XYZ file of C-alpha atoms in Angstrom:
664
model
C 91.101 86.110 63.617
C 90.823 89.863 63.146
C 93.105 90.722 60.219
C 92.532 94.474 60.512
C 95.665 96.397 61.553
C 95.446 97.765 65.085
C 94.930 101.478 65.504
C 97.980 102.915 67.268
C 99.192 106.480 67.887
C 101.504 108.037 65.299
C 104.329 110.269 66.386
C 103.950 113.845 65.214
C 100.205 113.523 64.629
C 97.242 114.429 66.800
C 96.222 111.101 68.370
C 92.769 110.929 69.953
C 91.775 108.390 72.631
C 88.037 108.330 73.400
C 86.027 106.549 76.095
C 82.345 106.528 76.958
C 81.119 105.562 80.426
C 80.967 101.776 80.733
C 77.277 100.769 80.861
C 76.429 98.484 83.761
C 75.926 95.063 82.268
C 72.431 94.144 83.523
C 70.924 97.564 82.920
C 69.184 98.014 79.566
C 70.131 101.561 78.482
C 67.443 104.172 77.882
C 67.787 107.001 75.373
C 69.314 109.328 77.969
C 72.087 106.801 78.698
C 72.732 106.367 74.988
C 73.001 110.045 74.032
C 74.783 111.032 77.262
C 77.867 108.937 76.670
C 77.929 106.253 73.981
C 76.354 108.116 71.057
C 78.139 111.370 71.883
C 81.513 109.615 71.963
C 80.667 107.893 68.679
C 80.036 111.239 66.963
C 83.330 112.648 68.225
C 85.203 109.496 67.196
C 83.714 109.530 63.700
C 84.496 113.236 63.355
C 88.166 112.790 64.235
C 88.486 109.847 61.858
C 86.831 111.963 59.157
C 89.613 114.491 59.772
C 92.213 111.766 59.197
C 93.472 111.492 62.786
C 94.561 108.263 64.495
C 91.560 107.726 66.791
C 90.639 104.890 69.155
C 87.157 104.600 70.691
C 87.029 102.270 73.716
C 83.992 101.043 75.628
C 82.516 97.869 77.131
C 80.237 96.497 79.808
C 80.969 97.080 83.498
C 80.353 93.617 84.935
C 81.610 93.248 88.505
C 79.840 94.192 91.720
C 76.877 93.545 93.963
C 74.165 94.253 91.398
C 75.432 91.451 89.163
C 75.581 88.967 92.042
C 72.035 89.860 93.127
C 70.626 89.666 89.600
C 72.311 86.306 88.988
C 70.680 84.962 92.171
C 67.287 86.186 90.960
C 67.721 84.504 87.573
C 69.242 81.335 88.991
C 72.450 81.568 86.942
C 76.103 82.270 87.692
C 77.391 85.858 87.435
C 79.433 84.800 84.392
C 76.363 83.390 82.631
C 74.387 86.534 83.452
C 77.120 88.812 82.083
C 77.470 86.722 78.923
C 73.752 87.132 78.252
C 73.424 90.843 78.945
C 76.685 91.813 77.269
C 75.208 90.459 74.029
C 72.075 92.555 74.597
C 74.121 95.726 74.958
C 76.176 94.932 71.862
C 73.011 94.300 69.834
C 71.412 97.603 70.867
C 74.528 99.659 70.112
C 75.028 97.909 66.785
C 71.507 98.925 65.737
C 72.257 102.552 66.639
C 75.460 102.249 64.556
C 77.669 103.177 67.488
C 81.041 102.215 66.033
C 83.460 101.215 68.780
C 86.986 100.235 67.868
C 86.730 97.824 70.772
C 83.653 96.998 72.838
C 84.950 94.788 75.612
C 84.152 93.692 79.154
C 85.607 94.217 82.607
C 85.433 90.590 83.758
C 88.714 89.636 82.092
C 92.179 88.527 83.138
C 93.562 91.826 81.816
C 91.237 93.697 84.180
C 92.551 91.633 87.094
C 96.163 92.091 86.023
C 96.030 95.876 85.542
C 93.800 96.574 88.574
C 96.046 94.555 90.867
C 99.103 96.278 89.398
C 97.689 99.745 90.112
C 96.715 98.693 93.630
C 100.184 97.321 94.364
C 101.734 100.664 93.411
C 99.240 102.642 95.504
C 99.847 100.294 98.455
C 103.633 100.503 98.150
C 103.562 104.295 97.728
C 101.646 104.748 100.984
C 98.279 105.810 99.568
C 96.186 103.125 101.263
C 95.223 102.235 104.828
C 93.062 99.642 106.584
C 89.967 100.491 108.589
C 87.527 98.420 110.628
C 83.750 98.827 110.572
C 80.623 96.929 111.599
C 78.677 95.428 108.729
C 75.783 92.985 108.314
C 76.815 89.335 108.421
C 74.931 86.104 107.637
C 75.782 83.358 110.108
C 74.350 80.634 107.874
C 76.427 81.087 104.727
C 79.275 82.711 106.697
C 79.585 85.921 104.752
C 79.317 89.700 105.082
C 76.412 91.190 103.208
C 76.497 94.079 100.780
C 73.510 96.431 101.105
C 71.625 94.794 98.241
C 71.879 91.392 99.925
C 69.591 92.560 102.739
C 65.827 92.957 102.510
C 63.205 93.850 105.068
C 60.539 96.336 106.085
C 61.359 99.977 105.383
C 61.773 101.954 108.641
C 60.268 105.004 106.893
C 57.149 103.783 105.096
C 56.661 100.148 106.146
C 57.197 98.657 102.666
C 57.999 94.979 103.289
C 60.455 94.421 100.423
C 62.832 97.356 100.890
C 66.528 96.793 100.087
C 69.414 97.575 102.375
C 70.435 100.535 100.216
C 67.047 101.914 99.111
C 63.297 101.558 99.466
C 61.632 101.348 96.055
C 58.275 102.310 97.592
C 59.159 105.678 99.144
C 62.597 106.206 97.605
C 64.302 106.625 100.974
C 68.066 106.036 101.152
C 68.849 107.659 104.506
C 68.922 104.521 106.651
C 71.437 101.794 107.432
C 70.841 98.201 106.200
C 70.313 96.901 109.725
C 67.689 99.608 110.350
C 65.286 97.489 108.271
C 62.634 95.791 110.407
C 62.504 92.009 110.080
C 65.756 92.183 108.102
C 66.599 89.017 106.180
C 69.483 87.741 104.093
C 68.686 87.589 100.373
C 70.725 84.388 100.021
C 69.179 82.712 103.086
C 65.808 84.444 103.684
C 65.207 82.570 106.950
C 68.292 84.168 108.545
C 68.355 87.548 110.306
C 71.731 89.260 109.698
C 73.841 90.369 112.644
C 76.378 93.196 112.943
C 79.990 92.043 112.870
C 83.368 93.742 112.619
C 85.117 93.610 109.250
C 88.265 95.154 107.828
C 88.631 96.988 104.522
C 91.307 98.827 102.566
C 90.753 102.543 101.967
C 92.300 104.806 99.331
C 93.759 107.966 100.908
C 92.284 110.515 98.529
C 92.866 113.264 101.075
C 96.614 112.595 100.924
C 96.504 112.783 97.119
C 94.329 115.923 96.947
C 97.081 118.580 96.595
C 98.555 116.883 93.509
C 95.133 116.056 92.088
C 93.903 119.627 92.608
C 96.907 121.060 90.785
C 96.317 118.672 87.871
C 92.555 119.452 87.735
C 93.115 123.192 87.453
C 95.575 122.710 84.606
C 93.691 120.028 82.675
C 90.220 121.576 82.954
C 91.525 124.814 81.424
C 93.719 123.307 78.712
C 91.120 120.728 77.739
C 88.132 123.092 78.127
C 86.052 120.653 80.195
C 82.287 121.056 80.000
C 80.956 123.634 82.460
C 79.023 121.169 84.615
C 82.010 118.825 84.957
C 84.175 121.714 86.206
C 81.522 122.802 88.722
C 81.020 119.273 90.077
C 84.772 118.647 90.354
C 85.456 121.952 92.107
C 82.613 121.255 94.533
C 84.171 117.936 95.563
C 87.588 119.535 95.958
C 86.154 122.399 98.016
C 84.497 119.944 100.413
C 87.784 118.076 100.662
C 88.451 114.571 99.411
C 88.091 111.817 102.036
C 89.480 108.326 102.126
C 87.134 105.773 100.566
C 86.888 102.022 100.949
C 88.102 100.157 97.863
C 87.339 96.564 98.926
C 84.089 94.644 99.381
C 82.923 91.366 100.875
C 81.897 89.799 97.572
C 82.990 86.938 95.359
C 82.297 88.442 91.910
C 85.085 90.928 91.316
C 88.828 91.422 91.028
C 90.505 89.597 93.945
C 92.883 91.432 96.273
C 96.530 90.473 95.588
C 97.605 88.808 98.825
C 101.327 89.116 98.128
C 101.324 92.754 99.288
C 100.612 91.760 102.894
C 103.378 90.930 105.354
C 101.379 88.691 107.696
C 99.064 85.702 107.510
C 96.291 87.488 109.407
C 95.811 90.117 106.673
C 96.139 87.531 103.957
C 93.400 85.514 105.666
C 91.145 88.577 105.958
C 91.451 89.652 102.318
C 91.457 86.306 100.555
C 87.628 86.393 100.447
C 87.303 90.046 99.394
C 87.355 91.809 96.029
C 87.871 95.383 94.867
C 84.902 97.719 95.064
C 83.440 98.318 91.593
C 83.888 102.094 91.831
C 87.645 101.573 92.218
C 88.202 99.260 89.264
C 85.440 100.333 86.827
C 87.492 103.138 85.213
C 90.471 100.794 85.032
C 88.271 98.962 82.539
C 89.280 101.510 79.888
C 92.974 100.509 79.765
C 92.175 96.834 80.422
C 89.706 96.696 77.510
C 92.344 98.404 75.348
C 94.803 95.713 76.479
C 92.447 93.029 75.123
C 92.478 94.925 71.804
C 96.246 95.314 71.493
C 99.300 94.168 73.441
C 100.673 97.660 72.816
C 97.953 99.285 74.924
C 100.483 101.416 76.774
C 101.123 103.342 73.552
C 97.665 104.778 74.168
C 97.493 104.846 77.959
C 101.064 105.708 78.967
C 101.909 108.231 76.281
C 100.726 111.690 77.436
C 103.114 113.526 75.122
C 101.413 112.117 72.014
C 97.842 111.231 73.030
C 94.833 113.329 74.066
C 92.159 111.561 76.160
C 88.499 112.598 75.721
C 85.914 111.052 78.063
C 82.117 111.144 77.760
C 79.568 110.428 80.501
C 76.524 111.667 82.376
C 77.131 114.194 85.148
C 76.660 111.573 87.894
C 79.883 109.893 86.724
C 82.046 113.033 86.830
C 83.744 112.394 90.229
C 84.981 108.971 89.114
C 86.553 110.318 85.915
C 87.699 113.731 87.152
C 89.005 112.800 90.607
C 89.101 109.145 91.630
C 90.651 107.521 88.549
C 93.135 110.415 88.096
C 94.041 110.053 91.800
C 94.896 106.404 91.184
C 96.942 107.299 88.111
C 98.867 110.002 89.979
C 99.355 107.738 92.992
C 101.077 105.025 90.960
C 103.825 107.403 89.885
C 103.631 106.120 86.292
C 103.506 108.357 83.214
C 99.817 107.846 82.437
C 97.848 109.444 79.613
C 95.444 111.521 81.678
C 92.158 113.217 80.967
C 92.347 116.080 78.464
C 88.658 116.871 77.911
C 85.702 115.778 80.039
C 82.266 116.004 78.408
C 79.396 115.485 80.851
C 75.714 115.755 79.982
C 72.721 116.683 82.087
C 69.558 114.526 81.956
C 67.311 113.714 79.025
C 63.794 113.397 80.467
C 60.779 111.719 78.887
C 57.635 113.753 78.107
C 58.086 116.022 81.171
C 58.827 113.003 83.383
C 61.701 110.608 83.956
C 62.652 107.390 82.235
C 61.755 104.422 84.427
C 62.199 100.789 83.429
C 60.380 99.481 86.498
C 57.332 101.681 85.758
C 57.467 101.103 81.995
C 57.943 104.782 81.164
C 60.126 105.946 78.289
C 61.948 104.507 75.321
C 64.771 102.102 76.048
C 67.465 100.948 73.646
C 65.551 97.911 72.456
C 62.312 99.898 71.923
C 63.698 102.354 69.341
C 64.049 99.612 66.725
C 60.460 98.463 67.373
C 59.038 101.774 66.111
C 60.251 101.035 62.585
C 61.946 104.445 62.397
C 65.469 104.540 60.942
C 68.367 104.577 63.398
C 69.675 107.782 61.777
C 66.430 109.585 62.611
C 66.857 108.563 66.261
C 70.491 109.673 66.204
C 69.543 113.035 64.727
C 66.799 113.704 67.247
C 68.869 112.631 70.258
C 71.920 114.654 69.252
C 69.782 117.708 68.450
C 68.354 117.281 71.993
C 71.688 116.480 73.667
C 71.456 117.890 77.235
C 74.726 119.831 77.168
C 73.939 122.839 79.350
C 70.727 121.732 81.077
C 68.100 119.000 81.118
C 66.197 118.436 77.872
C 62.948 116.647 77.041
C 62.192 113.770 74.725
C 58.832 114.555 73.112
C 57.165 112.464 70.409
C 55.659 115.459 68.618
C 59.057 117.132 68.271
C 60.594 113.815 67.213
C 58.181 113.594 64.268
C 58.547 117.278 63.385
C 62.332 117.042 63.186
C 62.078 114.103 60.822
C 59.473 115.723 58.565
C 60.527 119.381 58.682
C 64.305 119.054 58.916
C 65.690 115.725 57.709
C 63.111 115.196 54.979
C 62.356 118.788 53.954
C 65.900 120.168 54.111
C 68.630 117.545 53.700
C 66.543 114.918 51.899
C 64.944 117.425 49.540
C 68.258 119.032 48.568
C 69.993 115.730 47.774
C 67.050 114.205 45.920
C 66.290 117.292 43.838
C 69.812 117.539 42.415
C 70.463 113.835 41.828
C 67.099 113.314 40.127
C 67.822 116.131 37.703
C 71.240 114.666 36.875
C 69.546 111.258 36.439
C 67.080 112.765 33.934
C 67.416 112.720 30.145
C 69.035 116.153 30.361
C 72.321 114.745 31.708
C 71.746 110.948 31.701
C 73.484 110.654 35.113
C 76.705 112.260 33.778
C 78.056 115.369 35.528
C 78.196 118.118 32.875
C 81.251 120.238 32.164
C 80.831 122.877 34.839
C 84.301 124.448 34.455
C 83.333 127.300 32.123
C 81.397 129.230 34.798
C 82.627 127.478 37.940
C 84.777 130.479 38.914
C 82.247 133.077 37.814
C 81.775 135.938 40.335
C 78.059 135.040 40.547
C 79.023 131.850 42.393
C 81.781 133.246 44.611
C 79.353 134.136 47.408
C 77.875 130.643 47.786
C 81.376 129.158 48.099
C 82.296 131.794 50.647
C 79.085 131.189 52.638
C 79.591 127.417 52.628
C 83.186 127.776 53.826
C 82.039 130.089 56.622
C 79.538 127.428 57.728
C 82.184 124.693 57.371
C 84.563 126.655 59.594
C 81.763 127.055 62.138
C 81.018 123.301 61.992
C 84.682 122.402 62.559
C 84.889 124.839 65.475
C 81.797 123.278 67.069
C 83.154 119.730 66.813
C 86.654 120.640 67.990
C 85.078 122.182 71.105
C 82.875 119.074 71.549
C 79.750 121.169 71.075
C 77.943 118.338 69.354
C 74.484 119.868 69.408
C 75.759 123.048 67.754
C 77.659 120.899 65.252
C 74.574 119.141 63.932
C 72.854 122.521 63.615
C 75.815 123.807 61.570
C 75.696 120.705 59.336
C 72.002 121.287 58.619
C 72.750 124.944 57.822
C 75.086 123.722 55.078
C 72.251 121.637 53.584
C 69.880 124.619 53.883
C 72.425 126.783 52.077
C 72.306 124.242 49.252
C 68.515 124.539 49.003
C 68.740 128.330 49.038
C 71.387 128.223 46.297
C 69.061 126.203 44.046
C 66.080 128.437 44.806
C 67.892 131.716 44.223
C 69.126 130.479 40.829
C 65.749 128.966 39.852
C 67.413 125.625 39.174
C 65.148 123.537 36.899
C 64.742 122.159 33.368
C 63.991 125.608 31.921
C 67.348 126.970 33.162
C 69.170 124.059 31.504
C 67.464 124.857 28.220
C 67.917 128.637 28.335
C 71.354 128.949 30.034
C 73.150 125.584 29.737
C 76.569 126.791 30.933
C 75.110 128.415 34.031
C 72.973 125.342 34.736
C 76.059 123.118 34.376
C 77.989 125.274 36.873
C 75.116 125.153 39.369
C 74.910 121.372 38.927
C 78.644 120.944 39.535
C 78.617 123.109 42.665
C 75.466 121.406 44.010
C 76.785 117.881 43.412
C 80.000 118.746 45.238
C 78.026 120.345 48.038
C 76.094 117.074 48.410
C 79.462 115.300 48.714
C 80.419 117.742 51.477
C 77.076 117.041 53.205
C 77.920 113.321 53.189
C 81.130 114.197 55.047
C 79.806 116.617 57.660
C 76.750 114.471 58.404
C 78.705 111.199 58.612
C 79.531 111.557 62.339
C 75.818 112.090 63.039
C 74.022 110.107 60.316
C 76.352 107.325 59.099
C 73.739 105.344 57.134
C 72.527 108.519 55.407
C 76.104 109.394 54.476
C 76.627 105.937 52.966
C 73.429 106.269 50.928
C 74.518 109.654 49.561
C 77.933 108.298 48.555
C 76.262 105.328 46.869
C 74.013 107.666 44.878
C 76.998 109.834 43.950
C 79.156 106.769 43.198
C 81.939 108.675 44.965
C 84.452 107.870 47.728
C 84.230 109.480 51.150
C 85.694 112.973 51.312
C 87.708 113.689 54.458
C 86.315 116.836 56.068
C 88.437 119.632 54.544
C 89.540 122.904 56.078
C 88.344 124.602 52.903
C 85.739 123.435 50.388
C 86.689 123.928 46.731
C 83.509 122.528 45.128
C 85.384 120.471 42.536
C 86.129 117.052 44.082
C 83.628 115.336 41.757
C 84.823 116.137 38.249
C 82.918 116.651 34.987
C 82.021 113.422 33.121
C 81.673 111.494 36.395
C 78.722 109.106 36.286
C 76.479 109.031 39.350
C 74.066 106.342 40.563
C 70.291 106.408 40.846
C 68.424 108.721 43.208
C 66.962 107.189 46.374
C 64.901 108.760 49.118
C 66.942 109.320 52.283
C 63.968 109.746 54.626
C 60.224 109.122 54.650
C 57.327 111.094 56.109
C 56.038 110.078 59.563
C 52.301 110.490 60.188
C 51.716 112.916 63.070
C 49.089 110.517 64.476
C 51.945 108.184 65.429
C 52.809 110.565 68.285
C 49.700 109.578 70.270
C 50.206 105.900 69.473
C 53.820 105.880 70.648
C 53.056 108.081 73.650
C 50.471 105.561 74.832
C 52.742 102.602 74.117
C 55.750 103.989 76.010
C 54.060 106.157 78.616
C 51.957 103.735 80.635
C 52.858 101.621 83.613
C 54.577 98.273 83.407
C 51.234 96.666 84.308
C 49.596 98.412 81.340
C 52.247 97.059 79.012
C 51.939 93.554 80.411
C 48.170 93.683 79.975
C 48.546 94.788 76.339
C 51.086 92.027 75.722
C 48.797 89.436 77.304
C 45.840 90.558 75.190
C 47.948 90.354 72.021
C 49.194 86.895 73.003
C 45.626 85.679 73.693
C 44.429 86.889 70.298
C 47.340 85.143 68.585
C 46.718 81.934 70.541
C 42.996 81.997 69.685
C 43.829 82.422 66.007
C 46.141 79.395 66.084
C 43.576 77.308 67.998
C 40.786 78.204 65.548
C 43.016 77.198 62.666
C 43.783 73.873 64.335
C 40.075 73.164 64.963
C 39.193 73.907 61.347
C 41.916 71.541 60.185
C 40.570 68.836 62.521
C 37.002 69.232 61.238
C 38.232 68.899 57.648
C 40.014 65.689 58.498
C 36.898 64.394 60.312
C 34.845 64.606 57.117
C 37.028 62.023 55.340
C 34.900 59.204 53.901
C 37.276 56.223 53.827
C 38.275 54.254 56.883
C 41.917 54.749 56.005
C 41.423 58.495 56.035
C 39.524 58.193 59.323
C 42.444 56.346 60.900
C 44.876 58.951 59.631
C 42.731 61.750 61.057
C 42.965 60.172 64.500
C 46.755 60.201 64.217
C 46.645 63.910 63.302
C 44.830 65.164 66.396
C 45.089 68.951 66.862
C 48.230 70.079 68.698
C 48.095 72.338 71.719
C 48.360 76.086 71.143
C 51.845 76.047 72.577
C 52.979 73.253 70.298
C 51.551 74.995 67.251
C 53.300 78.203 68.137
C 56.616 76.418 68.553
C 56.217 74.677 65.227
C 55.557 77.979 63.451
C 58.395 79.835 65.167
C 61.519 80.628 63.197
C 64.649 78.967 64.616
C 66.853 80.916 67.026
C 70.598 80.897 66.530
C 72.313 78.762 69.143
C 73.742 80.844 71.951
C 71.732 83.913 70.944
C 68.559 85.456 72.352
C 66.441 88.241 70.894
C 66.634 91.374 73.020
C 62.921 91.413 73.838
C 63.088 87.877 75.239
C 65.176 89.030 78.165
C 64.596 92.754 78.633
C 60.940 92.843 79.649
C 61.685 91.806 83.221
C 64.924 93.723 83.699
C 64.723 95.974 86.727
C 66.457 99.312 86.849
C 69.818 98.829 88.517
C 72.085 101.575 89.777
C 75.684 101.347 90.844
C 76.117 100.635 94.561
C 76.744 103.673 96.677
C 80.262 104.102 98.000
């Protein structure tokens, strides 16, 4: 059982509730997904906690919908089994990146059903829903309506024979109806041609809610200073006019419709085999995941007077967070905690192209670890490249340069230079008495400059300008290097002007402590290493830095390198590894596997020949019993055991196809 006390809002304090867009469960995230929502939210969460505020960061896997049903059919497992497997993959990737959720949950829970159905009941009773009929594909064999992804056939545009009902992967076309496919077939029963049949669905009357939603948007977007792109996208939708949207689907894997709202058996019969559309209930996952964390979830989600809600996502998710979920909240009539600040990113592209899992292009969550580069280096690069005001590019050359020229040369050099000197025989790891010249006018300017940079850093983070914030943090480290250089800080200074050298040491050591604080939201492992070397507790980010938190006579630990140099030649190696086609990667993997298999087989043959040279009959008999195993058997014998119920990420991600949310 989790013995940690639950994080709850405190009256009279600034309470921060944070969400990042729920990643779709069977989609392995690429670097753009990670920096666009999850990593960005993590930085903001860590920052607020470093300021001493009650802060809750909520996320989890989005598990219901057509894509999960289709993928489970392809893998020959149930949707539940599929979600169990891929939810672990997501958790493993985010753990490596040190994305520190307070709760990382799932949407396929009883709490999700309970809260979604409760919201729907209120919308239904308050007159914000209606029923509409439409003609949709139907399979006469398994007696069910078919979502777009359940239909395959020949593309009416390019003739590709395996086009889906919602999109052709060959030509990219989406402007056709599922039944426009030639030789259309049901994915469940491929020998059956779907027919068109009338079906009934419930729609949410967004148009009826628009006046109240529009009034709220104008107020919230100004007070919360939403990101520019999120305001533009939201205003565009409002200008076009909100239209009613279907909120039910003919699926089995999802939140069932509560039949008790209907007054007649006919409607109950129609909706007993339907579930809510994933776009309707996905955002409800935030409160439902919180409800699995604490029974007092409403203290966070129905407490607008004391809680501020910050939400992070890519720009394609803006309408769901800025309009549709708030419409549902407003329509219930309850006193919901509603969106305060919306942070939406543009796209992170890969080497002047786009990330593509199906084509094997780009670095995905599981690949970053394979490079052997520290997670903090990845975090630094991604956050320095965060696409806040426009698309940005991931480039291997720049990735290496930022490690070598910024992390290593600036932050790493500053920390190591000071701690090594304190470790030396001069001070024997004991902070000298720096009080005699600590307040000397010669050092007033550096304190003033650092506090100016600290104020700038705090302003950046409060405004959720995360890219500017990491730049401000590095400026603080650079100021430390400049301070040492301008005072010619070395052994000679200690010998010639010991009091001045002691004052410089005291200021520098305390500046390193401040660096551990301001970099913690961005580089958590680096911050921990600095604190370990200083043998000091974490310093909450102050409004003003006084340069005296670590006192004279304090004993520090041993110096350790924070970062290591990356050879520039690695850029070409990684570019080739992550820039080819999926076929190229498969060919490389096959060649590697063949070489490994040949090595094992050669070893087995040599062992057999040795045994064959035995001179006694007894040894000859034994050699017959020890016939060489097959390559496969040898490999299994040499393999390290896998924990029961666990799978390494690479074992299941190679064949994962890129999945997008179904269109509404």
